[in-house]
Amino acid sequence: MKIGLLDSGIGGLTILKALIEKHPNHEYIFYGDTLHVPYGSKKISEITNYANNIIKFLEKKGAEVIIIACGTLSSNIEKLQSKVPLIDIISPIAGKLDKYQNVSVLATEISIKINAFQKYVKNELNLIPCPLLVPLIESNDFSHLDSVLPEYLKHAQNSDAILLGCTHYPLIKEHIKKYFKGDIICLDNYIVEKIANLKPSSFKLTLYFSKLDDNITSNVKRILDREDVAIERSELND
Ligand code: DGL
């Protein structure tokens, strides 16, 4: 099946990588809006406008289903317009977190404000907005993480699990675990089970970014752990 994925940047690649590993028999078309990242601190009307243009682009490329590989947009999925089915990355957590007593959610400012997570979880969630993380992860500059992360993670001290509510955050999972000296469970990527029933086809992978430079290209290859990736720049009209 032709599966479209979209995110504000490289974060959605964490979803794409997991999907390719588990379900290699699909054609994947990814769009990262690196020109407009970060989405999480912008106006909702602005980012849903970007996302709707990306959805049209992916539909033109033949996507039969589109995965919203972004927590911030998944929190606003009802505002997105599409001719093909959209799959969000938040609803797959339904019932999966109830075995943990104290779950903290790390996510963008918009996602935390909307808190689309709580309706899928029985216990009350501890919500922590982390506005500085996406720009640091996109710039590949992890040197400031040691000063920025503790400011967020100190609010998660009593947690027995942390939900990574933004698809960029699995890229710094090791830094998060290090802060807790390894004594924490990081939860992410429940979407993988959700596409198990899609009709298989032959594997193909194409990636588009609204801004492309050497940093993005090397990030893509590092995250996907493969060299054979076709990456194109495609800027969409706002
Ligand atoms: N990967 C997006 C998310 O999951 C990042 C949003 C942003 O660009 O701030 O929320």
Coordinates of N, CA and C and ligand atoms in Angstrom, one line a residue:
M1 N 0.8 -1.2 0.0 CA 0.0 0.0 0.0 C 0.9 1.2 0.0
K2 N 0.4 2.3 -0.6 CA 1.2 3.6 -0.6 C 0.8 4.3 0.7
I3 N 1.8 4.5 1.6 CA 1.5 5.1 2.9 C 2.2 6.4 2.9
G4 N 1.5 7.5 3.1 CA 2.1 8.8 3.3 C 2.3 9.1 4.8
L5 N 3.4 9.8 5.1 CA 3.7 10.2 6.5 C 4.0 11.7 6.5
L6 N 3.7 12.4 7.5 CA 4.1 13.8 7.6 C 4.5 14.2 9.0
D7 N 5.4 15.1 9.0 CA 5.8 15.7 10.3 C 6.4 17.1 10.0
S8 N 6.6 17.9 11.1 CA 7.2 19.2 10.9 C 8.7 19.1 10.5
G9 N 9.3 17.9 10.7 CA 10.7 17.8 10.4 C 11.2 16.4 10.5
I10 N 12.3 16.1 11.1 CA 12.9 14.8 11.1 C 12.3 13.9 12.2
G11 N 11.5 14.4 13.1 CA 10.9 13.6 14.2 C 10.1 12.4 13.6
G12 N 9.3 12.7 12.6 CA 8.4 11.6 12.0 C 9.2 10.4 11.5
L13 N 10.5 10.6 11.3 CA 11.4 9.5 10.8 C 11.5 8.4 11.8
T14 N 11.3 8.8 13.1 CA 11.3 7.7 14.2 C 10.1 6.7 14.0
I15 N 9.0 7.3 13.5 CA 7.8 6.5 13.2 C 8.1 5.7 11.9
L16 N 8.6 6.4 10.9 CA 8.9 5.7 9.6 C 9.8 4.6 9.8
K17 N 10.9 4.8 10.6 CA 11.9 3.7 10.8 C 11.3 2.5 11.4
A18 N 10.5 2.7 12.5 CA 9.8 1.6 13.1 C 8.8 0.8 12.2
L19 N 8.1 1.6 11.4 CA 7.2 1.0 10.4 C 7.9 0.2 9.4
I20 N 9.0 0.7 8.8 CA 9.8 0.0 7.8 C 10.3 -1.3 8.4
E21 N 10.8 -1.3 9.6 CA 11.3 -2.5 10.3 C 10.3 -3.6 10.4
K22 N 9.1 -3.1 10.9 CA 8.0 -4.1 11.2 C 7.2 -4.4 10.0
H23 N 7.0 -3.5 9.0 CA 6.2 -3.7 7.9 C 6.9 -3.3 6.6
P24 N 7.9 -4.0 6.2 CA 8.7 -3.6 5.0 C 7.9 -3.6 3.7
N25 N 6.8 -4.3 3.6 CA 6.2 -4.5 2.3 C 5.1 -3.4 2.1
H26 N 5.6 -2.2 2.0 CA 4.7 -1.0 1.7 C 5.6 0.0 0.9
E27 N 4.9 0.9 0.2 CA 5.6 2.0 -0.4 C 5.4 3.2 0.6
Y28 N 6.5 3.8 1.1 CA 6.4 4.9 2.0 C 6.8 6.2 1.4
I29 N 6.0 7.2 1.6 CA 6.3 8.6 1.1 C 6.2 9.5 2.3
F30 N 7.4 10.1 2.6 CA 7.5 10.9 3.8 C 7.6 12.4 3.4
Y31 N 7.0 13.3 4.2 CA 7.2 14.7 4.0 C 7.5 15.4 5.3
G32 N 8.7 16.0 5.4 CA 9.1 16.8 6.6 C 9.1 18.3 6.3
D33 N 8.4 19.0 7.1 CA 8.3 20.5 6.8 C 9.4 21.3 7.5
T34 N 10.6 21.0 7.1 CA 11.8 21.5 7.8 C 11.9 23.1 7.6
L35 N 11.1 23.6 6.6 CA 11.1 25.1 6.5 C 10.4 25.7 7.6
H36 N 9.4 25.0 8.2 CA 8.5 25.7 9.2 C 8.6 25.1 10.6
V37 N 9.5 24.1 10.7 CA 9.7 23.5 12.1 C 10.3 24.6 13.0
P38 N 9.9 24.7 14.2 CA 9.0 23.8 15.0 C 7.6 24.2 14.9
Y39 N 6.7 23.2 14.9 CA 5.2 23.5 14.8 C 4.7 23.8 16.2
G40 N 5.3 23.2 17.3 CA 4.7 23.1 18.6 C 4.4 24.4 19.3
S41 N 5.0 25.5 18.9 CA 4.8 26.8 19.5 C 4.1 27.8 18.6
K42 N 3.7 27.3 17.4 CA 3.1 28.3 16.5 C 1.5 28.3 16.7
K43 N 0.8 29.1 15.9 CA -0.6 29.1 16.0 C -1.2 27.8 15.4
I44 N -2.2 27.3 15.9 CA -2.8 26.1 15.4 C -3.3 26.3 14.0
S45 N -3.9 27.5 13.7 CA -4.4 27.7 12.3 C -3.2 27.7 11.3
E46 N -2.1 28.2 11.7 CA -0.9 28.2 10.8 C -0.4 26.8 10.5
I47 N -0.3 26.0 11.6 CA 0.3 24.6 11.3 C -0.7 23.7 10.6
T48 N -2.0 23.9 10.9 CA -3.0 23.0 10.2 C -3.1 23.4 8.7
N49 N -2.8 24.7 8.4 CA -2.7 25.1 7.0 C -1.5 24.4 6.3
Y50 N -0.4 24.4 7.0 CA 0.8 23.7 6.4 C 0.5 22.3 6.2
A51 N -0.1 21.7 7.2 CA -0.4 20.2 7.2 C -1.4 19.9 6.0
N52 N -2.4 20.7 5.9 CA -3.4 20.5 4.8 C -2.7 20.5 3.4
N53 N -1.8 21.4 3.2 CA -1.1 21.5 2.0 C -0.2 20.2 1.8
I54 N 0.4 19.8 2.9 CA 1.2 18.5 2.8 C 0.3 17.3 2.4
I55 N -0.8 17.3 3.1 CA -1.8 16.2 2.8 C -2.1 16.2 1.3
K56 N -2.4 17.3 0.8 CA -2.8 17.4 -0.7 C -1.6 16.9 -1.5
F57 N -0.4 17.3 -1.1 CA 0.8 16.9 -1.9 C 0.9 15.3 -1.8
L58 N 0.8 14.8 -0.6 CA 0.9 13.3 -0.5 C -0.2 12.6 -1.3
E59 N -1.4 13.2 -1.3 CA -2.5 12.6 -2.0 C -2.2 12.5 -3.5
K60 N -1.6 13.7 -4.0 CA -1.2 13.7 -5.4 C -0.1 12.7 -5.8
K61 N 0.7 12.4 -4.8 CA 1.8 11.4 -5.0 C 1.2 10.0 -4.9
G62 N -0.1 9.9 -4.6 CA -0.7 8.6 -4.6 C -0.9 7.9 -3.3
A63 N -0.7 8.7 -2.2 CA -0.9 8.1 -0.8 C -2.3 7.6 -0.7
E64 N -2.5 6.4 -0.2 CA -3.8 5.8 0.0 C -4.3 6.0 1.4
V65 N -3.3 6.2 2.3 CA -3.6 6.4 3.7 C -2.4 7.3 4.2
I66 N -2.7 8.2 5.2 CA -1.7 9.1 5.6 C -1.5 9.1 7.1
I67 N -0.3 8.8 7.6 CA 0.0 8.8 9.0 C 0.5 10.1 9.5
I68 N -0.2 10.7 10.4 CA 0.2 12.0 11.0 C 1.3 11.7 12.0
A69 N 2.5 11.7 11.5 CA 3.6 11.3 12.4 C 4.2 12.4 13.2
C70 N 3.3 13.1 13.8 CA 3.6 14.3 14.6 C 2.5 14.4 15.7
G71 N 3.0 14.5 16.9 CA 2.1 14.5 18.1 C 1.3 15.8 18.1
T72 N 1.9 16.9 17.7 CA 1.2 18.2 17.7 C 0.0 18.2 16.7
L73 N 0.3 17.7 15.5 CA -0.8 17.7 14.5 C -1.8 16.6 14.8
S74 N -1.4 15.5 15.4 CA -2.3 14.4 15.8 C -3.3 14.9 16.9
S75 N -2.8 15.8 17.7 CA -3.7 16.5 18.7 C -4.8 17.3 18.1
N76 N -4.6 17.7 16.8 CA -5.5 18.5 16.1 C -6.1 17.8 14.9
I77 N -6.1 16.5 14.9 CA -6.4 15.8 13.7 C -7.8 16.2 13.1
E78 N -8.7 16.5 14.0 CA -10.1 16.9 13.5 C -10.1 18.1 12.6
K79 N -9.0 18.9 12.7 CA -8.9 20.1 11.9 C -8.2 19.9 10.5
L80 N -7.8 18.7 10.3 CA -7.1 18.4 9.0 C -8.1 17.9 8.0
Q81 N -7.8 18.2 6.7 CA -8.7 17.8 5.6 C -8.0 16.9 4.7
S82 N -8.7 15.8 4.4 CA -8.1 14.8 3.6 C -9.1 13.9 2.8
K83 N -8.7 13.5 1.6 CA -9.6 12.6 0.8 C -9.4 11.1 1.3
V84 N -8.2 10.9 1.8 CA -7.8 9.5 2.2 C -7.8 9.4 3.7
P85 N -7.9 8.2 4.3 CA -8.0 8.0 5.7 C -6.7 8.6 6.4
L86 N -6.9 9.3 7.5 CA -5.7 9.8 8.3 C -5.6 8.9 9.5
I87 N -4.4 8.6 9.9 CA -4.1 7.8 11.1 C -3.3 8.7 12.1
D88 N -3.8 8.9 13.3 CA -3.0 9.7 14.2 C -2.1 8.8 15.0
I89 N -1.2 9.4 15.8 CA -0.2 8.6 16.6 C -0.6 8.6 18.0
I90 N -1.7 9.3 18.4 CA -2.0 9.3 19.9 C -3.0 8.2 20.2
S91 N -4.1 8.1 19.4 CA -5.1 7.1 19.8 C -4.6 5.7 20.0
P92 N -3.5 5.3 19.3 CA -3.0 3.9 19.6 C -2.5 3.6 21.0
I93 N -2.4 4.7 21.8 CA -1.9 4.4 23.2 C -3.1 3.9 24.1
A94 N -4.3 3.9 23.5 CA -5.5 3.6 24.3 C -5.4 2.3 25.0
G95 N -5.5 2.3 26.4 CA -5.5 1.2 27.2 C -4.1 0.6 27.5
K96 N -3.0 1.2 26.8 CA -1.7 0.6 26.9 C -0.9 1.1 28.1
L97 N -1.4 2.3 28.6 CA -0.6 2.9 29.7 C -1.2 2.7 31.1
D98 N -2.3 2.0 31.2 CA -3.0 1.9 32.4 C -2.3 1.0 33.5
K99 N -1.3 0.3 33.0 CA -0.6 -0.5 34.0 C 0.5 0.3 34.8
Y100 N 0.7 1.6 34.4 CA 1.6 2.4 35.1 C 0.8 3.4 36.0
Q101 N 1.3 3.6 37.2 CA 0.7 4.5 38.1 C 0.9 6.0 37.8
N102 N 2.1 6.4 37.6 CA 2.5 7.8 37.4 C 3.1 7.9 36.0
V103 N 2.4 8.4 35.1 CA 3.0 8.6 33.7 C 3.1 10.1 33.5
S104 N 4.3 10.5 33.1 CA 4.6 11.9 32.7 C 4.6 11.9 31.2
V105 N 4.0 13.0 30.6 CA 4.0 13.1 29.1 C 4.9 14.3 28.8
L106 N 5.9 14.1 28.0 CA 6.7 15.1 27.4 C 6.2 15.4 26.0
A107 N 5.9 16.7 25.7 CA 5.4 17.0 24.4 C 5.5 18.5 24.1
T108 N 5.1 18.9 23.0 CA 5.2 20.4 22.6 C 4.1 21.2 23.4
E109 N 4.3 22.5 23.4 CA 3.3 23.3 24.1 C 1.9 23.1 23.6
I110 N 1.7 23.0 22.3 CA 0.3 22.9 21.8 C -0.2 21.5 22.2
S111 N 0.6 20.5 22.1 CA 0.1 19.1 22.5 C -0.3 19.1 24.0
I112 N 0.5 19.7 24.8 CA 0.2 19.7 26.2 C -1.0 20.5 26.5
K113 N -1.2 21.6 25.9 CA -2.4 22.4 26.1 C -3.7 21.7 25.7
I114 N -3.6 21.0 24.6 CA -4.8 20.3 24.1 C -5.0 19.0 24.9
N115 N -3.9 18.4 25.3 CA -3.9 17.1 26.0 C -4.8 16.0 25.5
A116 N -4.6 15.7 24.2 CA -5.4 14.6 23.6 C -5.0 13.2 24.1
F117 N -4.0 13.2 25.0 CA -3.5 11.9 25.5 C -4.5 11.4 26.6
Q118 N -5.0 12.3 27.5 CA -5.7 11.9 28.7 C -6.9 11.0 28.4
K119 N -7.6 11.3 27.3 CA -8.8 10.5 27.1 C -8.5 9.0 26.8
Y120 N -7.3 8.6 26.6 CA -6.9 7.2 26.3 C -6.2 6.6 27.5
V121 N -6.2 7.3 28.6 CA -5.4 6.8 29.8 C -6.3 7.0 31.0
K122 N -6.3 5.9 31.9 CA -7.2 6.0 33.1 C -6.6 6.9 34.2
N123 N -5.3 6.7 34.5 CA -4.7 7.5 35.6 C -4.4 9.0 35.1
E124 N -4.4 9.9 36.0 CA -4.2 11.3 35.6 C -2.7 11.5 35.2
L125 N -2.5 12.1 34.0 CA -1.2 12.2 33.5 C -0.5 13.5 34.0
N126 N 0.8 13.4 34.2 CA 1.6 14.6 34.5 C 2.1 15.2 33.3
L127 N 1.7 16.4 32.9 CA 2.0 17.0 31.6 C 3.2 18.0 31.7
I128 N 4.2 17.8 30.8 CA 5.4 18.6 30.8 C 5.6 19.2 29.4
P129 N 5.4 20.5 29.2 CA 5.7 21.0 27.9 C 7.2 21.2 27.7
C130 N 7.8 20.9 26.6 CA 9.2 21.0 26.4 C 9.5 21.8 25.1
P131 N 9.3 23.1 25.1 CA 9.4 23.9 23.8 C 10.8 23.9 23.2
L132 N 11.8 23.7 24.0 CA 13.2 23.9 23.4 C 13.7 22.6 22.7
L133 N 13.1 21.5 22.9 CA 13.7 20.3 22.5 C 13.7 20.1 21.0
V134 N 12.6 20.4 20.3 CA 12.6 20.2 18.8 C 13.6 21.0 18.1
P135 N 13.8 22.3 18.4 CA 14.9 23.0 17.7 C 16.2 22.5 18.0
L136 N 16.5 22.0 19.2 CA 17.8 21.4 19.5 C 18.0 20.1 18.7
I137 N 17.0 19.3 18.6 CA 17.1 18.0 17.9 C 17.3 18.2 16.4
E138 N 16.5 19.2 15.9 CA 16.6 19.5 14.4 C 18.0 20.0 14.1
S139 N 18.6 20.8 15.0 CA 19.9 21.4 14.7 C 21.1 20.4 14.9
N140 N 20.7 19.2 15.5 CA 21.7 18.2 15.8 C 22.7 18.7 16.8
D141 N 22.3 19.6 17.6 CA 23.2 20.2 18.6 C 22.7 19.6 20.0
F142 N 23.4 18.5 20.3 CA 23.0 17.9 21.6 C 23.8 18.5 22.8
S143 N 24.7 19.4 22.5 CA 25.6 19.9 23.6 C 24.8 20.7 24.6
H144 N 23.6 21.3 24.2 CA 22.9 22.1 25.2 C 21.8 21.2 26.0
L145 N 21.7 19.9 25.6 CA 20.7 19.1 26.2 C 20.9 18.9 27.7
D146 N 22.2 18.8 28.1 CA 22.5 18.6 29.5 C 22.0 19.7 30.4
S147 N 21.9 20.9 29.8 CA 21.4 22.0 30.6 C 19.9 22.2 30.5
V148 N 19.3 21.9 29.3 CA 17.9 22.1 29.0 C 17.1 20.9 29.6
L149 N 17.5 19.7 29.4 CA 16.7 18.5 29.8 C 16.3 18.5 31.3
P150 N 17.3 18.7 32.2 CA 16.9 18.7 33.6 C 15.8 19.6 34.0
E151 N 15.7 20.8 33.3 CA 14.7 21.7 33.7 C 13.3 21.1 33.4
Y152 N 13.2 20.2 32.4 CA 11.9 19.6 32.1 C 11.8 18.3 32.9
L153 N 12.8 17.5 33.0 CA 12.7 16.2 33.6 C 12.6 16.2 35.1
K154 N 13.0 17.4 35.7 CA 12.8 17.5 37.2 C 11.3 17.4 37.6
H155 N 10.4 17.7 36.6 CA 9.0 17.6 36.9 C 8.5 16.2 36.8
A156 N 9.4 15.3 36.4 CA 8.9 13.9 36.2 C 9.5 13.0 37.2
Q157 N 10.1 13.5 38.3 CA 10.8 12.7 39.3 C 10.1 11.5 39.8
N158 N 8.8 11.7 40.0 CA 8.0 10.6 40.6 C 7.4 9.6 39.6
S159 N 7.8 9.7 38.4 CA 7.1 8.9 37.3 C 7.7 7.5 37.3
D160 N 6.8 6.5 36.9 CA 7.3 5.2 36.7 C 7.5 5.0 35.1
A161 N 6.9 5.9 34.4 CA 7.1 5.8 32.9 C 6.9 7.2 32.3
I162 N 7.6 7.4 31.1 CA 7.5 8.7 30.5 C 7.0 8.4 29.0
L163 N 5.9 9.1 28.7 CA 5.4 9.0 27.3 C 6.0 10.0 26.5
L164 N 6.7 9.6 25.4 CA 7.3 10.6 24.5 C 6.3 11.0 23.5
G165 N 5.6 12.2 23.8 CA 4.4 12.6 23.1 C 4.7 13.4 21.8
C166 N 6.0 13.5 21.6 CA 6.4 14.2 20.3 C 7.4 13.3 19.6
T167 N 7.2 13.1 18.3 CA 7.9 12.1 17.6 C 9.4 12.4 17.4
H168 N 9.8 13.7 17.8 CA 11.3 14.0 17.8 C 12.0 13.3 19.0
Y169 N 11.2 13.2 20.1 CA 11.9 12.8 21.4 C 12.5 11.4 21.4
P170 N 12.1 10.4 20.7 CA 12.8 9.2 20.7 C 14.3 9.3 20.3
L171 N 14.5 10.4 19.6 CA 15.9 10.7 19.1 C 16.8 11.1 20.3
I172 N 16.2 11.4 21.4 CA 17.1 11.8 22.6 C 16.7 10.8 23.8
K173 N 16.2 9.7 23.4 CA 15.8 8.7 24.5 C 16.9 8.4 25.4
E174 N 18.1 8.2 24.9 CA 19.2 7.8 25.7 C 19.6 8.9 26.7
H175 N 19.4 10.2 26.3 CA 19.7 11.3 27.2 C 18.7 11.4 28.3
I176 N 17.4 11.0 27.9 CA 16.4 11.0 29.0 C 16.6 9.9 30.0
K177 N 17.0 8.8 29.5 CA 17.3 7.6 30.4 C 18.5 7.9 31.3
K178 N 19.5 8.6 30.7 CA 20.7 8.9 31.5 C 20.3 9.8 32.6
Y179 N 19.4 10.7 32.4 CA 19.0 11.6 33.5 C 18.5 10.8 34.7
F180 N 17.7 9.8 34.4 CA 17.1 8.9 35.4 C 18.0 7.8 35.8
K181 N 19.3 7.8 35.4 CA 20.3 6.8 35.6 C 19.7 5.4 35.1
G182 N 19.0 5.5 34.0 CA 18.5 4.2 33.4 C 17.2 3.7 34.0
D183 N 16.8 4.3 35.2 CA 15.7 3.8 35.9 C 14.4 4.4 35.5
I184 N 14.0 4.3 34.3 CA 12.8 4.9 33.8 C 12.4 4.1 32.5
I185 N 11.1 4.0 32.3 CA 10.6 3.4 31.1 C 10.1 4.5 30.1
C186 N 10.6 4.5 28.9 CA 10.2 5.5 27.9 C 9.3 4.8 27.0
L187 N 8.1 5.4 26.8 CA 7.1 4.8 25.9 C 6.9 5.6 24.6
D188 N 6.9 5.0 23.5 CA 6.6 5.7 22.2 C 6.2 4.7 21.2
N189 N 5.8 5.2 20.0 CA 5.6 4.4 18.9 C 4.5 3.2 19.0
Y190 N 3.4 3.5 19.5 CA 2.3 2.5 19.5 C 1.6 2.3 18.2
I191 N 1.9 3.2 17.2 CA 1.3 3.2 15.9 C 1.6 1.9 15.1
V192 N 2.8 1.4 15.4 CA 3.3 0.3 14.6 C 2.3 -0.9 14.5
E193 N 1.6 -1.2 15.6 CA 0.6 -2.3 15.5 C -0.6 -1.9 14.7
K194 N -0.8 -0.7 14.6 CA -2.1 -0.2 14.0 C -2.1 -0.4 12.5
I195 N -1.0 -0.5 11.8 CA -1.0 -0.6 10.4 C -0.8 -2.1 10.0
A196 N -0.9 -3.0 10.9 CA -0.7 -4.4 10.6 C -1.6 -4.9 9.5
N197 N -2.8 -4.4 9.4 CA -3.7 -5.0 8.4 C -3.8 -4.3 7.1
L198 N -2.9 -3.4 6.8 CA -2.9 -2.7 5.5 C -2.3 -3.7 4.4
K199 N -2.9 -3.5 3.2 CA -2.6 -4.5 2.1 C -1.1 -4.3 1.7
P200 N -0.3 -5.4 1.7 CA 1.1 -5.2 1.4 C 1.4 -5.0 -0.1
S201 N 2.5 -4.4 -0.4 CA 3.0 -4.2 -1.8 C 4.5 -4.3 -1.8
S202 N 5.1 -3.9 -2.9 CA 6.6 -3.9 -2.8 C 7.1 -2.7 -2.1
F203 N 8.3 -2.8 -1.5 CA 8.9 -1.7 -0.8 C 9.5 -0.6 -1.6
K204 N 9.1 0.6 -1.3 CA 9.8 1.8 -1.9 C 9.7 2.9 -0.9
L205 N 10.8 3.7 -0.9 CA 10.9 4.8 0.1 C 11.2 6.1 -0.6
T206 N 10.4 7.1 -0.5 CA 10.8 8.5 -1.0 C 10.6 9.5 0.1
L207 N 11.5 10.4 0.2 CA 11.4 11.4 1.2 C 11.4 12.8 0.6
Y208 N 10.6 13.7 1.1 CA 10.6 15.1 0.7 C 10.7 16.0 1.9
F209 N 11.5 17.1 1.7 CA 11.6 18.1 2.8 C 11.4 19.4 2.2
S210 N 10.7 20.4 2.9 CA 10.5 21.7 2.4 C 11.8 22.5 2.4
K211 N 12.8 22.1 3.3 CA 14.1 22.7 3.2 C 15.1 21.6 3.3
L212 N 16.1 21.6 2.5 CA 17.0 20.5 2.5 C 18.5 21.0 2.6
D213 N 19.3 20.6 3.5 CA 20.7 20.9 3.5 C 21.5 19.7 4.0
D214 N 22.8 19.9 4.1 CA 23.6 18.7 4.5 C 23.3 18.1 5.8
N215 N 22.9 19.0 6.8 CA 22.6 18.6 8.1 C 21.4 17.7 8.1
I216 N 20.3 18.1 7.3 CA 19.1 17.3 7.2 C 19.4 16.0 6.6
T217 N 20.2 16.0 5.4 CA 20.5 14.8 4.7 C 21.2 13.8 5.6
S218 N 22.2 14.3 6.4 CA 22.9 13.3 7.3 C 22.1 12.9 8.4
N219 N 21.2 13.7 8.9 CA 20.3 13.3 10.0 C 19.4 12.2 9.5
V220 N 18.9 12.3 8.2 CA 18.0 11.3 7.7 C 18.7 10.0 7.6
K221 N 19.9 10.0 7.0 CA 20.6 8.7 6.9 C 20.9 8.1 8.2
R222 N 21.3 8.9 9.2 CA 21.6 8.4 10.5 C 20.4 7.8 11.2
I223 N 19.3 8.5 11.1 CA 18.1 8.1 11.8 C 17.6 6.8 11.2
L224 N 17.5 6.8 9.8 CA 16.9 5.6 9.2 C 18.0 4.5 9.1
D225 N 19.2 4.9 9.3 CA 20.3 3.9 9.3 C 20.4 3.2 7.9
R226 N 20.3 4.1 6.9 CA 20.5 3.5 5.5 C 21.0 4.6 4.6
E227 N 21.7 4.2 3.6 CA 22.3 5.2 2.6 C 21.5 5.3 1.4
D228 N 20.7 4.3 1.1 CA 19.9 4.2 -0.2 C 18.6 5.0 -0.1
V229 N 18.7 6.2 0.3 CA 17.4 7.0 0.4 C 17.3 8.1 -0.6
A230 N 16.2 8.1 -1.3 CA 15.9 9.2 -2.3 C 15.3 10.4 -1.5
I231 N 16.1 11.5 -1.5 CA 15.6 12.6 -0.7 C 15.5 13.8 -1.7
E232 N 14.3 14.4 -1.7 CA 14.1 15.6 -2.6 C 13.6 16.8 -1.8
R233 N 13.9 18.0 -2.4 CA 13.3 19.2 -1.8 C 12.1 19.5 -2.5
S234 N 11.0 19.8 -1.8 CA 9.8 20.2 -2.4 C 9.1 21.2 -1.5
E235 N 9.1 22.5 -1.9 CA 8.5 23.5 -1.1 C 7.1 23.7 -1.6
L236 N 6.1 23.7 -0.6 CA 4.7 23.8 -1.0 C 4.3 25.3 -0.8
N237 N 3.2 25.6 -1.5 CA 2.7 27.0 -1.3 C 2.0 27.1 0.1
D238 N 2.2 28.2 0.8 CA 1.5 28.4 2.1 C 0.0 28.6 1.9
Ligands
DGL1 N1 7.4 15.9 15.8 C1 6.5 16.9 16.2 C2 5.6 16.4 17.3 O1 5.5 15.2 17.3 C3 7.3 18.1 16.5 C4 6.4 19.4 16.6 C5 7.2 20.6 16.4 O2 7.7 20.8 15.3 O3 7.3 21.4 17.4 O4 4.9 17.1 18.0

